[in-house]
């Protein structure tokens, strides 16, 4: 990615962070590292939470977005409750995840396939349906992994813990109208 | 005149399948304690952690639709037993209150499907309702079995006490420990109570997931707990479902029964193994409890 492109991504990202409640606090980061020290996943992340803000300031967010970092966030909100500058860092992570999938900065990996499959299943039925979700997920990632999970699946089926057939909500048509209304609203925004 | 405890009940998707036992035990415990749970009519997915990063605004609409339906019961708060649903529903309320543009967008979207929501339905976790509203004296009136000698690791999970919640300490949650000790059980020292269970990483980034889940299992065992008690379907499933894999990955023995707080409480309230769906557990929860209180 050339510098102009990566600067554009940084700007677009910042604009979307400013739309979340208290998002503007991101400007007040003092680089103390409390977030990284609190993060249960930071050991596995190529860039920890503090480094994400540092990369943003350096105009190099694309480095973060093409690494394994953002999808290792498990939404535990530890960083958010501890940040001395009151930055809603978990929401910042959601923005990063979204921009990464929308911009297709890197190819789909396990977590993005999972999140997209989840959205597809919920959009179709109004609720999650675990069997269909896992089928979609393993089919698109690593069917072999799916096979590894069969013993666990059988233990669940034996205990009646799997619904084999999905159930739609009654208000699905109205829900779809709501969804397209919010999508359109979003497009109309500058 | 006896007080009325009535809530709109939001079970959430995972309670319909993988975590059925949580739904069954929740309903039976509530009935015993005199809490009326009225299921939210035709509820949908809460907007969930996995939906949020792909379509955030849609996630808020999903969440708000449930709250809109619940708001038809005037002044009736909503209760859920899933930490992830709890955090998303709470977040929707909070962000609607703080951001009028977002609120307007959500309302316009709901209106397109013939609904409206003003952001005012109270959202509670049932554990909070039981501990902070029903309270010790009323719970004890219904307790018929003593759980003394049972050493429990009270694991709240990460999303119940932060950051939109006001019911417990975000670092060292105490609600569940209080409840367990009312029942005669012995909560072990468990500072990991609000650490992450591995969440979605358990499926999508396995190494990280196993390390996180393993931490919880191993800490509980190290403290000599007989079991781990949870307040969230995802925590419960992550901790009970992958113990063999975690043992293999970490080289440490990781077997320990994992139950829902409703099963622990229900056992003390005299409910049967069937009423608490104990046989659906992947870990030996039933033998553990029977060992203390006799046949269930
Ligand atoms: S805890 Fe807050 S202020 Fe400190 S480095 Fe992290 S984001 Fe910045
Ligand atoms: S919310 Fe995400 S980034 Fe923040 S501490 Fe938890 S895992 Fe780390």
Coordinates of C-alpha atoms and ligand atoms in Angstrom, one line a residue:
Chain A
X1 CA 0.0 0.0 0.0
X2 CA 1.5 3.4 -0.9
X3 CA 1.7 6.2 1.7
X4 CA -1.3 8.1 0.2
X5 CA -3.5 5.1 0.4
X6 CA -2.5 4.3 3.9
X7 CA -3.0 7.9 5.0
X8 CA -6.5 7.7 3.4
X9 CA -7.3 4.6 5.5
X10 CA -6.2 6.3 8.6
X11 CA -8.4 9.3 7.9
X12 CA -11.4 7.2 7.1
X13 CA -10.9 5.2 10.2
X14 CA -10.6 8.3 12.4
X15 CA -13.8 9.7 10.9
X16 CA -15.7 6.6 11.8
X17 CA -14.2 6.5 15.3
X18 CA -15.4 10.0 15.8
X19 CA -19.0 8.8 15.2
X20 CA -19.0 6.4 18.1
X21 CA -19.8 7.8 21.6
X22 CA -16.6 9.2 23.1
X23 CA -14.7 8.2 20.1
X24 CA -12.9 11.6 20.0
X25 CA -11.1 10.6 23.2
X26 CA -8.8 8.6 21.0
X27 CA -6.9 11.9 20.5
X28 CA -6.1 11.9 24.2
X29 CA -4.1 8.6 24.3
X30 CA -1.0 9.1 26.4
X31 CA 0.6 5.8 25.3
X32 CA 0.7 4.5 28.8
X33 CA 0.2 0.9 27.7
X34 CA -2.5 0.0 30.2
X35 CA -4.6 -1.4 27.4
X36 CA -1.9 -3.7 26.2
X37 CA -1.1 -4.9 29.7
X38 CA -4.8 -5.6 30.3
X39 CA -5.5 -7.3 27.1
X40 CA -5.8 -11.1 27.3
X41 CA -4.9 -11.4 23.7
X42 CA -2.0 -9.0 23.3
X43 CA 0.6 -11.6 23.7
X44 CA -0.6 -13.2 20.5
X45 CA -1.2 -9.9 18.6
X46 CA 1.4 -8.6 16.2
X47 CA 0.5 -5.1 17.4
X48 CA -0.9 -4.6 20.9
X49 CA -3.6 -2.1 21.6
X50 CA -1.2 0.7 22.5
X51 CA 0.8 0.1 19.3
X52 CA -2.4 0.4 17.3
X53 CA -2.8 4.0 18.3
X54 CA 0.9 4.7 17.7
X55 CA 0.6 3.2 14.2
X56 CA -2.5 5.3 13.6
X57 CA -0.5 8.5 14.6
X58 CA 2.3 7.4 12.3
X59 CA -0.1 7.0 9.4
X60 CA 0.6 3.3 9.2
X61 CA -2.6 1.7 10.2
X62 CA -2.5 -0.6 7.1
X63 CA 0.3 -2.5 8.9
X64 CA -2.0 -3.3 11.7
X65 CA -4.9 -4.1 9.4
X66 CA -2.8 -6.6 7.4
X67 CA -1.6 -8.3 10.6
X68 CA -3.4 -10.9 12.8
X69 CA -4.1 -8.3 15.4
X70 CA -7.6 -7.0 15.2
X71 CA -9.5 -10.3 15.1
X72 CA -7.7 -11.6 18.2
X73 CA -9.7 -9.0 20.2
X74 CA -12.3 -11.0 22.1
X75 CA -14.4 -7.9 23.2
X76 CA -13.7 -8.4 26.9
X77 CA -13.8 -4.6 27.5
X78 CA -10.8 -4.7 29.9
X79 CA -9.0 -2.0 28.0
X80 CA -12.1 0.2 27.9
X81 CA -12.7 0.1 31.7
X82 CA -9.0 0.6 32.5
X83 CA -7.9 3.3 30.0
X84 CA -7.0 6.4 32.0
X85 CA -8.0 8.6 29.0
X86 CA -11.4 7.0 28.9
X87 CA -11.0 5.8 25.3
X88 CA -13.7 3.2 24.3
X89 CA -11.0 1.0 22.9
X90 CA -13.2 -2.1 22.4
X91 CA -15.3 0.0 20.0
X92 CA -12.2 1.2 18.3
X93 CA -11.4 -2.5 17.7
X94 CA -14.9 -3.0 16.2
X95 CA -14.2 -0.1 13.8
X96 CA -10.9 -1.7 12.9
X97 CA -12.5 -5.0 12.2
X98 CA -15.1 -3.4 10.1
X99 CA -12.7 -1.4 8.1
X100 CA -10.5 -4.4 7.5
X101 CA -13.4 -6.4 6.2
X102 CA -14.8 -3.6 4.1
X103 CA -11.5 -2.6 2.6
X104 CA -10.4 -6.2 2.1
X105 CA -7.0 -5.2 3.4
X106 CA -6.1 -8.8 3.9
X107 CA -7.8 -12.0 2.8
X108 CA -10.5 -13.6 4.8
X109 CA -9.2 -15.5 7.7
X110 CA -11.0 -17.8 10.3
X111 CA -12.4 -14.9 12.4
X112 CA -13.7 -12.9 9.4
X113 CA -15.3 -15.9 7.8
X114 CA -16.9 -16.6 11.2
X115 CA -18.2 -13.1 11.6
X116 CA -19.5 -12.9 8.0
X117 CA -21.2 -16.3 8.3
X118 CA -22.8 -15.2 11.5
X119 CA -24.2 -12.1 9.9
X120 CA -25.5 -14.2 6.9
X121 CA -27.3 -16.7 9.2
X122 CA -28.8 -14.0 11.4
X123 CA -30.0 -12.1 8.3
X124 CA -31.6 -15.2 7.0
X125 CA -33.5 -16.3 10.1
X126 CA -33.5 -13.4 12.5
X127 CA -31.6 -15.7 14.9
X128 CA -28.4 -17.6 15.0
X129 CA -28.6 -21.3 14.0
X130 CA -25.4 -22.9 15.3
X131 CA -25.4 -26.0 13.0
X132 CA -25.7 -23.9 9.8
X133 CA -23.1 -21.4 11.2
X134 CA -20.5 -24.0 11.8
X135 CA -21.2 -25.8 8.6
X136 CA -20.6 -22.5 6.7
X137 CA -17.6 -21.7 8.7
X138 CA -15.8 -25.0 8.4
X139 CA -16.7 -25.4 4.8
X140 CA -15.0 -22.1 3.9
X141 CA -12.0 -22.4 6.2
X142 CA -10.8 -25.8 6.9
X143 CA -13.1 -28.7 6.5
X144 CA -10.5 -30.9 8.2
X145 CA -11.0 -28.8 11.4
X146 CA -14.7 -29.4 11.0
X147 CA -14.0 -33.1 11.1
X148 CA -11.9 -32.7 14.2
X149 CA -15.0 -31.2 15.9
X150 CA -17.3 -34.1 15.0
X151 CA -16.7 -36.0 18.3
X152 CA -17.8 -32.8 20.2
X153 CA -20.8 -32.4 17.9
X154 CA -21.8 -36.0 18.6
X155 CA -21.6 -35.5 22.3
X156 CA -23.9 -32.4 21.9
X157 CA -26.4 -34.2 19.7
X158 CA -26.5 -37.1 22.1
X159 CA -27.5 -34.6 24.8
X160 CA -30.1 -33.0 22.6
X161 CA -28.1 -29.8 22.4
X162 CA -28.2 -29.3 18.6
X163 CA -31.2 -28.0 16.7
X164 CA -30.9 -29.6 13.3
X165 CA -33.5 -27.4 11.7
X166 CA -33.3 -23.6 11.8
X167 CA -36.3 -21.6 13.0
X168 CA -37.2 -18.3 11.5
X169 CA -38.7 -15.5 13.5
X170 CA -42.2 -14.5 12.6
X171 CA -41.4 -10.8 12.0
X172 CA -38.6 -11.6 9.5
X173 CA -40.1 -9.5 6.6
X174 CA -40.4 -6.5 8.9
X175 CA -36.9 -7.0 10.2
X176 CA -35.5 -7.0 6.7
X177 CA -37.2 -3.7 6.1
X178 CA -35.6 -2.3 9.2
X179 CA -32.2 -3.6 8.0
X180 CA -32.4 -2.0 4.6
X181 CA -33.7 1.2 6.2
X182 CA -30.5 1.4 8.3
X183 CA -28.3 0.5 5.4
X184 CA -29.7 3.2 3.3
X185 CA -29.5 5.7 6.0
X186 CA -25.8 4.9 6.3
X187 CA -25.2 5.5 2.6
X188 CA -27.0 8.8 2.6
X189 CA -24.6 10.1 5.3
X190 CA -21.7 12.1 3.8
Chain B
X1 CA -49.0 -7.8 50.1
X2 CA -46.2 -9.7 48.5
X3 CA -43.9 -7.9 46.0
X4 CA -44.2 -8.8 42.4
X5 CA -41.0 -9.6 40.5
X6 CA -41.9 -9.5 36.8
X7 CA -39.5 -9.3 33.9
X8 CA -39.5 -9.6 30.2
X9 CA -37.2 -12.6 29.5
X10 CA -34.7 -12.6 26.7
X11 CA -33.2 -16.1 26.3
X12 CA -31.0 -15.5 23.3
X13 CA -30.0 -17.8 20.5
X14 CA -27.6 -20.1 22.3
X15 CA -30.2 -21.0 24.9
X16 CA -32.3 -22.5 22.2
X17 CA -29.8 -25.2 21.4
X18 CA -26.3 -25.7 22.8
X19 CA -27.2 -24.1 26.1
X20 CA -30.7 -25.4 26.5
X21 CA -29.9 -26.5 30.1
X22 CA -29.4 -22.9 31.0
X23 CA -32.8 -21.9 29.7
X24 CA -34.5 -24.8 31.5
X25 CA -32.8 -24.2 34.8
X26 CA -33.3 -20.4 34.6
X27 CA -37.1 -20.8 34.1
X28 CA -37.4 -23.3 37.0
X29 CA -35.3 -21.3 39.4
X30 CA -37.2 -18.1 38.6
X31 CA -40.5 -19.9 39.2
X32 CA -39.3 -21.2 42.5
X33 CA -38.2 -17.8 43.7
X34 CA -41.4 -16.2 42.5
X35 CA -39.9 -14.2 39.6
X36 CA -42.2 -14.1 36.7
X37 CA -40.4 -14.3 33.4
X38 CA -42.4 -13.3 30.3
X39 CA -40.5 -14.3 27.2
X40 CA -40.1 -11.4 24.7
X41 CA -42.5 -12.2 21.9
X42 CA -40.8 -13.3 18.7
X43 CA -37.4 -12.0 19.8
X44 CA -34.4 -12.0 17.4
X45 CA -30.7 -12.3 17.7
X46 CA -29.4 -9.6 20.2
X47 CA -26.9 -8.1 17.8
X48 CA -24.2 -10.2 19.3
X49 CA -20.4 -9.7 19.5
X50 CA -19.9 -11.4 16.1
X51 CA -22.4 -9.2 14.3
X52 CA -21.2 -5.9 15.7
X53 CA -17.9 -5.6 13.7
X54 CA -19.5 -6.4 10.4
X55 CA -22.6 -4.2 10.5
X56 CA -22.6 -2.1 13.6
X57 CA -25.7 -0.1 12.9
X58 CA -27.6 -3.2 12.0
X59 CA -26.5 -4.7 15.3
X60 CA -28.0 -1.8 17.1
X61 CA -31.3 -2.3 15.2
X62 CA -31.4 -6.0 16.0
X63 CA -30.9 -5.2 19.6
X64 CA -33.4 -2.3 19.6
X65 CA -36.1 -4.4 18.0
X66 CA -36.0 -6.7 21.0
X67 CA -36.2 -3.7 23.3
X68 CA -39.0 -2.2 21.3
X69 CA -41.1 -5.4 21.8
X70 CA -40.2 -5.5 25.5
X71 CA -41.2 -1.8 25.8
X72 CA -44.8 -2.7 25.1
X73 CA -45.0 -4.0 28.7
X74 CA -45.0 -0.7 30.4
X75 CA -42.4 -0.3 33.2
X76 CA -41.3 -3.9 32.9
X77 CA -37.6 -4.4 32.8
X78 CA -35.9 -7.1 30.7
X79 CA -33.8 -9.8 32.1
X80 CA -31.3 -12.1 30.4
X81 CA -28.9 -14.7 31.5
X82 CA -26.4 -14.3 28.7
X83 CA -23.5 -11.9 29.3
X84 CA -23.1 -11.2 25.6
X85 CA -26.8 -10.4 25.1
X86 CA -26.6 -8.3 28.2
X87 CA -23.7 -6.2 27.1
X88 CA -25.2 -5.5 23.6
X89 CA -28.7 -4.6 24.9
X90 CA -27.2 -2.3 27.5
X91 CA -24.9 -0.8 25.0
X92 CA -27.8 0.0 22.7
X93 CA -29.6 1.8 25.5
X94 CA -26.5 3.7 26.5
X95 CA -25.6 4.8 23.0
X96 CA -29.1 5.8 22.2
X97 CA -29.1 8.0 25.2
X98 CA -25.8 9.6 24.5
X99 CA -26.0 10.0 20.7
X100 CA -29.1 11.6 19.4
X101 CA -28.2 11.0 15.7
X102 CA -27.7 7.3 16.3
X103 CA -31.0 7.2 18.2
X104 CA -32.8 8.9 15.4
X105 CA -31.3 6.5 12.8
X106 CA -32.3 3.5 14.9
X107 CA -35.9 4.8 15.4
X108 CA -36.3 5.5 11.7
X109 CA -35.1 2.0 10.9
X110 CA -37.5 0.4 13.4
X111 CA -40.3 2.5 12.0
X112 CA -39.7 1.0 8.6
X113 CA -40.8 -2.3 10.1
X114 CA -43.6 -0.8 12.1
X115 CA -42.0 -0.5 15.5
X116 CA -40.6 2.2 17.8
X117 CA -38.4 2.4 20.8
X118 CA -37.5 5.3 23.0
X119 CA -34.5 3.8 24.8
X120 CA -36.0 3.3 28.2
X121 CA -36.4 -0.4 28.9
X122 CA -34.2 -1.4 31.9
X123 CA -31.9 -4.3 31.1
X124 CA -30.8 -6.7 33.9
X125 CA -28.8 -9.9 34.2
X126 CA -30.9 -12.4 36.2
X127 CA -27.9 -13.0 38.6
X128 CA -28.1 -9.3 39.4
X129 CA -31.8 -9.5 40.0
X130 CA -31.5 -12.5 42.3
X131 CA -28.6 -11.1 44.3
X132 CA -29.4 -7.4 44.5
X133 CA -33.1 -7.4 44.2
X134 CA -34.5 -10.6 45.7
X135 CA -31.7 -10.6 48.2
X136 CA -30.3 -13.0 50.8
X137 CA -33.3 -13.3 53.1
X138 CA -35.8 -14.1 50.4
X139 CA -33.5 -16.5 48.6
X140 CA -32.8 -18.3 51.9
X141 CA -36.5 -18.8 52.5
X142 CA -36.6 -21.1 49.5
X143 CA -33.3 -22.9 50.2
X144 CA -33.9 -26.5 51.2
X145 CA -30.5 -28.1 50.6
X146 CA -27.2 -27.0 52.0
X147 CA -24.2 -27.0 49.7
X148 CA -21.6 -26.8 52.5
X149 CA -18.3 -28.3 51.7
X150 CA -18.7 -27.6 48.0
X151 CA -15.7 -25.5 46.8
X152 CA -16.7 -23.3 43.9
X153 CA -14.8 -21.1 41.6
X154 CA -17.2 -18.2 40.8
X155 CA -16.5 -17.2 37.3
X156 CA -18.5 -14.1 36.2
X157 CA -17.0 -13.7 32.7
X158 CA -15.8 -10.5 31.2
X159 CA -19.0 -8.8 29.8
X160 CA -21.3 -9.0 32.8
X161 CA -19.5 -6.4 34.9
X162 CA -18.2 -4.0 32.3
X163 CA -18.4 -1.5 30.9
X164 CA -22.1 -0.6 30.6
X165 CA -23.1 -2.4 33.8
X166 CA -23.6 -1.0 37.2
X167 CA -24.3 -4.1 39.1
X168 CA -20.8 -5.4 39.9
X169 CA -17.1 -4.6 40.2
X170 CA -15.5 -4.6 36.7
X171 CA -12.2 -6.1 38.0
X172 CA -13.3 -8.4 40.9
X173 CA -16.9 -9.2 40.6
X174 CA -18.5 -10.3 43.8
X175 CA -22.2 -11.0 43.1
X176 CA -21.8 -14.7 42.3
X177 CA -19.6 -15.3 45.3
X178 CA -22.2 -13.7 47.6
X179 CA -24.9 -16.0 46.1
X180 CA -22.8 -19.1 46.5
X181 CA -22.0 -18.4 50.1
X182 CA -25.7 -17.8 50.9
X183 CA -26.2 -21.4 49.7
X184 CA -23.5 -22.7 52.0
X185 CA -20.9 -23.3 49.3
X186 CA -17.3 -22.1 49.7
X187 CA -16.1 -19.7 47.0
X188 CA -12.4 -20.2 46.5
X189 CA -10.0 -17.3 45.9
X190 CA -10.6 -16.6 42.2
X191 CA -9.1 -13.3 40.9
X192 CA -9.7 -14.5 37.3
X193 CA -13.4 -14.1 37.7
X194 CA -13.7 -11.4 35.0
X195 CA -10.9 -12.6 32.7
X196 CA -11.9 -13.7 29.2
X197 CA -12.9 -17.4 28.7
X198 CA -11.5 -17.4 25.1
X199 CA -14.8 -16.3 23.5
X200 CA -14.9 -16.7 19.8
X201 CA -11.1 -17.3 19.7
X202 CA -11.9 -20.9 20.9
X203 CA -13.2 -21.7 17.4
X204 CA -11.4 -19.2 15.2
X205 CA -7.9 -18.7 16.8
X206 CA -7.5 -21.9 18.7
X207 CA -4.1 -21.4 20.3
X208 CA -5.2 -18.1 21.9
X209 CA -8.5 -19.6 22.9
X210 CA -7.0 -22.6 24.6
X211 CA -4.5 -20.4 26.4
X212 CA -7.3 -18.2 27.7
X213 CA -9.7 -20.9 28.6
X214 CA -6.9 -23.0 30.1
X215 CA -5.9 -20.2 32.5
X216 CA -9.4 -20.2 34.0
X217 CA -9.6 -24.0 34.3
X218 CA -6.1 -24.3 35.8
X219 CA -6.6 -21.5 38.2
X220 CA -9.8 -23.1 39.5
X221 CA -8.1 -26.4 39.9
X222 CA -5.1 -24.9 41.6
X223 CA -7.4 -23.3 44.2
X224 CA -8.9 -26.7 44.9
X225 CA -12.3 -25.8 43.5
X226 CA -14.7 -28.8 42.9
X227 CA -16.3 -26.9 40.0
X228 CA -16.6 -23.7 38.1
X229 CA -19.8 -21.7 38.2
X230 CA -20.7 -19.5 35.2
X231 CA -23.2 -16.8 34.3
X232 CA -22.9 -16.9 30.5
X233 CA -23.6 -19.6 27.9
X234 CA -20.5 -18.9 25.9
X235 CA -18.2 -19.1 28.9
X236 CA -19.9 -22.2 30.0
X237 CA -19.5 -23.9 26.7
X238 CA -15.9 -22.8 26.1
X239 CA -14.9 -24.1 29.6
X240 CA -16.8 -27.4 29.4
X241 CA -16.4 -28.3 25.7
X242 CA -12.7 -28.1 25.1
X243 CA -11.2 -29.6 28.3
X244 CA -9.5 -32.5 26.5
X245 CA -8.1 -30.2 23.8
X246 CA -6.8 -27.7 26.4
X247 CA -5.2 -30.6 28.4
X248 CA -3.4 -31.7 25.2
X249 CA -2.4 -28.2 24.2
X250 CA -1.2 -27.1 27.6
X251 CA 0.1 -30.4 28.9
X252 CA -1.9 -29.7 32.1
X253 CA -4.8 -31.7 33.4
X254 CA -7.9 -29.5 32.8
X255 CA -10.9 -31.7 33.8
X256 CA -13.3 -30.0 36.1
X257 CA -17.2 -29.8 36.2
X258 CA -18.6 -26.5 34.9
X259 CA -22.2 -25.5 35.7
X260 CA -24.5 -22.5 35.4
X261 CA -25.2 -20.5 38.4
X262 CA -28.9 -21.4 38.0
X263 CA -28.0 -25.1 38.4
X264 CA -26.1 -24.4 41.6
X265 CA -28.9 -22.3 42.9
X266 CA -31.6 -24.6 41.7
X267 CA -29.9 -27.5 43.5
X268 CA -30.0 -25.6 46.8
X269 CA -33.7 -24.7 46.1
X270 CA -34.5 -28.4 45.9
X271 CA -35.1 -28.7 42.2
X272 CA -34.5 -32.1 40.6
X273 CA -31.8 -33.1 38.2
X274 CA -34.4 -33.0 35.4
X275 CA -35.6 -29.5 36.3
X276 CA -32.0 -28.4 36.1
X277 CA -31.2 -30.4 32.9
X278 CA -28.1 -31.7 34.6
X279 CA -27.8 -34.7 32.3
X280 CA -27.1 -32.3 29.4
X281 CA -23.7 -31.3 30.8
X282 CA -20.6 -32.5 29.1
X283 CA -18.8 -32.6 32.5
X284 CA -19.9 -34.7 35.5
X285 CA -22.0 -32.0 37.2
X286 CA -24.7 -34.4 38.3
X287 CA -22.4 -36.8 40.3
X288 CA -20.7 -33.8 41.8
X289 CA -23.9 -32.3 43.2
X290 CA -25.3 -35.7 44.1
X291 CA -22.2 -36.4 46.1
X292 CA -23.2 -33.4 48.3
X293 CA -27.0 -33.5 48.5
X294 CA -28.0 -37.1 47.6
X295 CA -29.9 -38.3 44.6
X296 CA -31.2 -35.6 42.2
Ligands
LIG1 S1 -4.7 2.7 28.1 FE1 -5.7 4.4 26.9 S2 -4.2 6.0 27.1 FE2 -3.1 4.2 27.7 S3 -2.1 3.5 25.8 FE3 -4.1 2.4 25.9 S4 -5.5 3.7 24.8 FE4 -3.7 5.0 25.2
LIG2 S1 -11.5 -5.7 24.4 FE1 -10.1 -6.5 22.9 S2 -8.4 -5.1 22.8 FE2 -9.5 -4.6 24.7 S3 -8.5 -5.9 26.2 FE3 -10.2 -7.1 25.5 S4 -9.3 -8.4 23.8 FE4 -7.9 -6.7 24.3

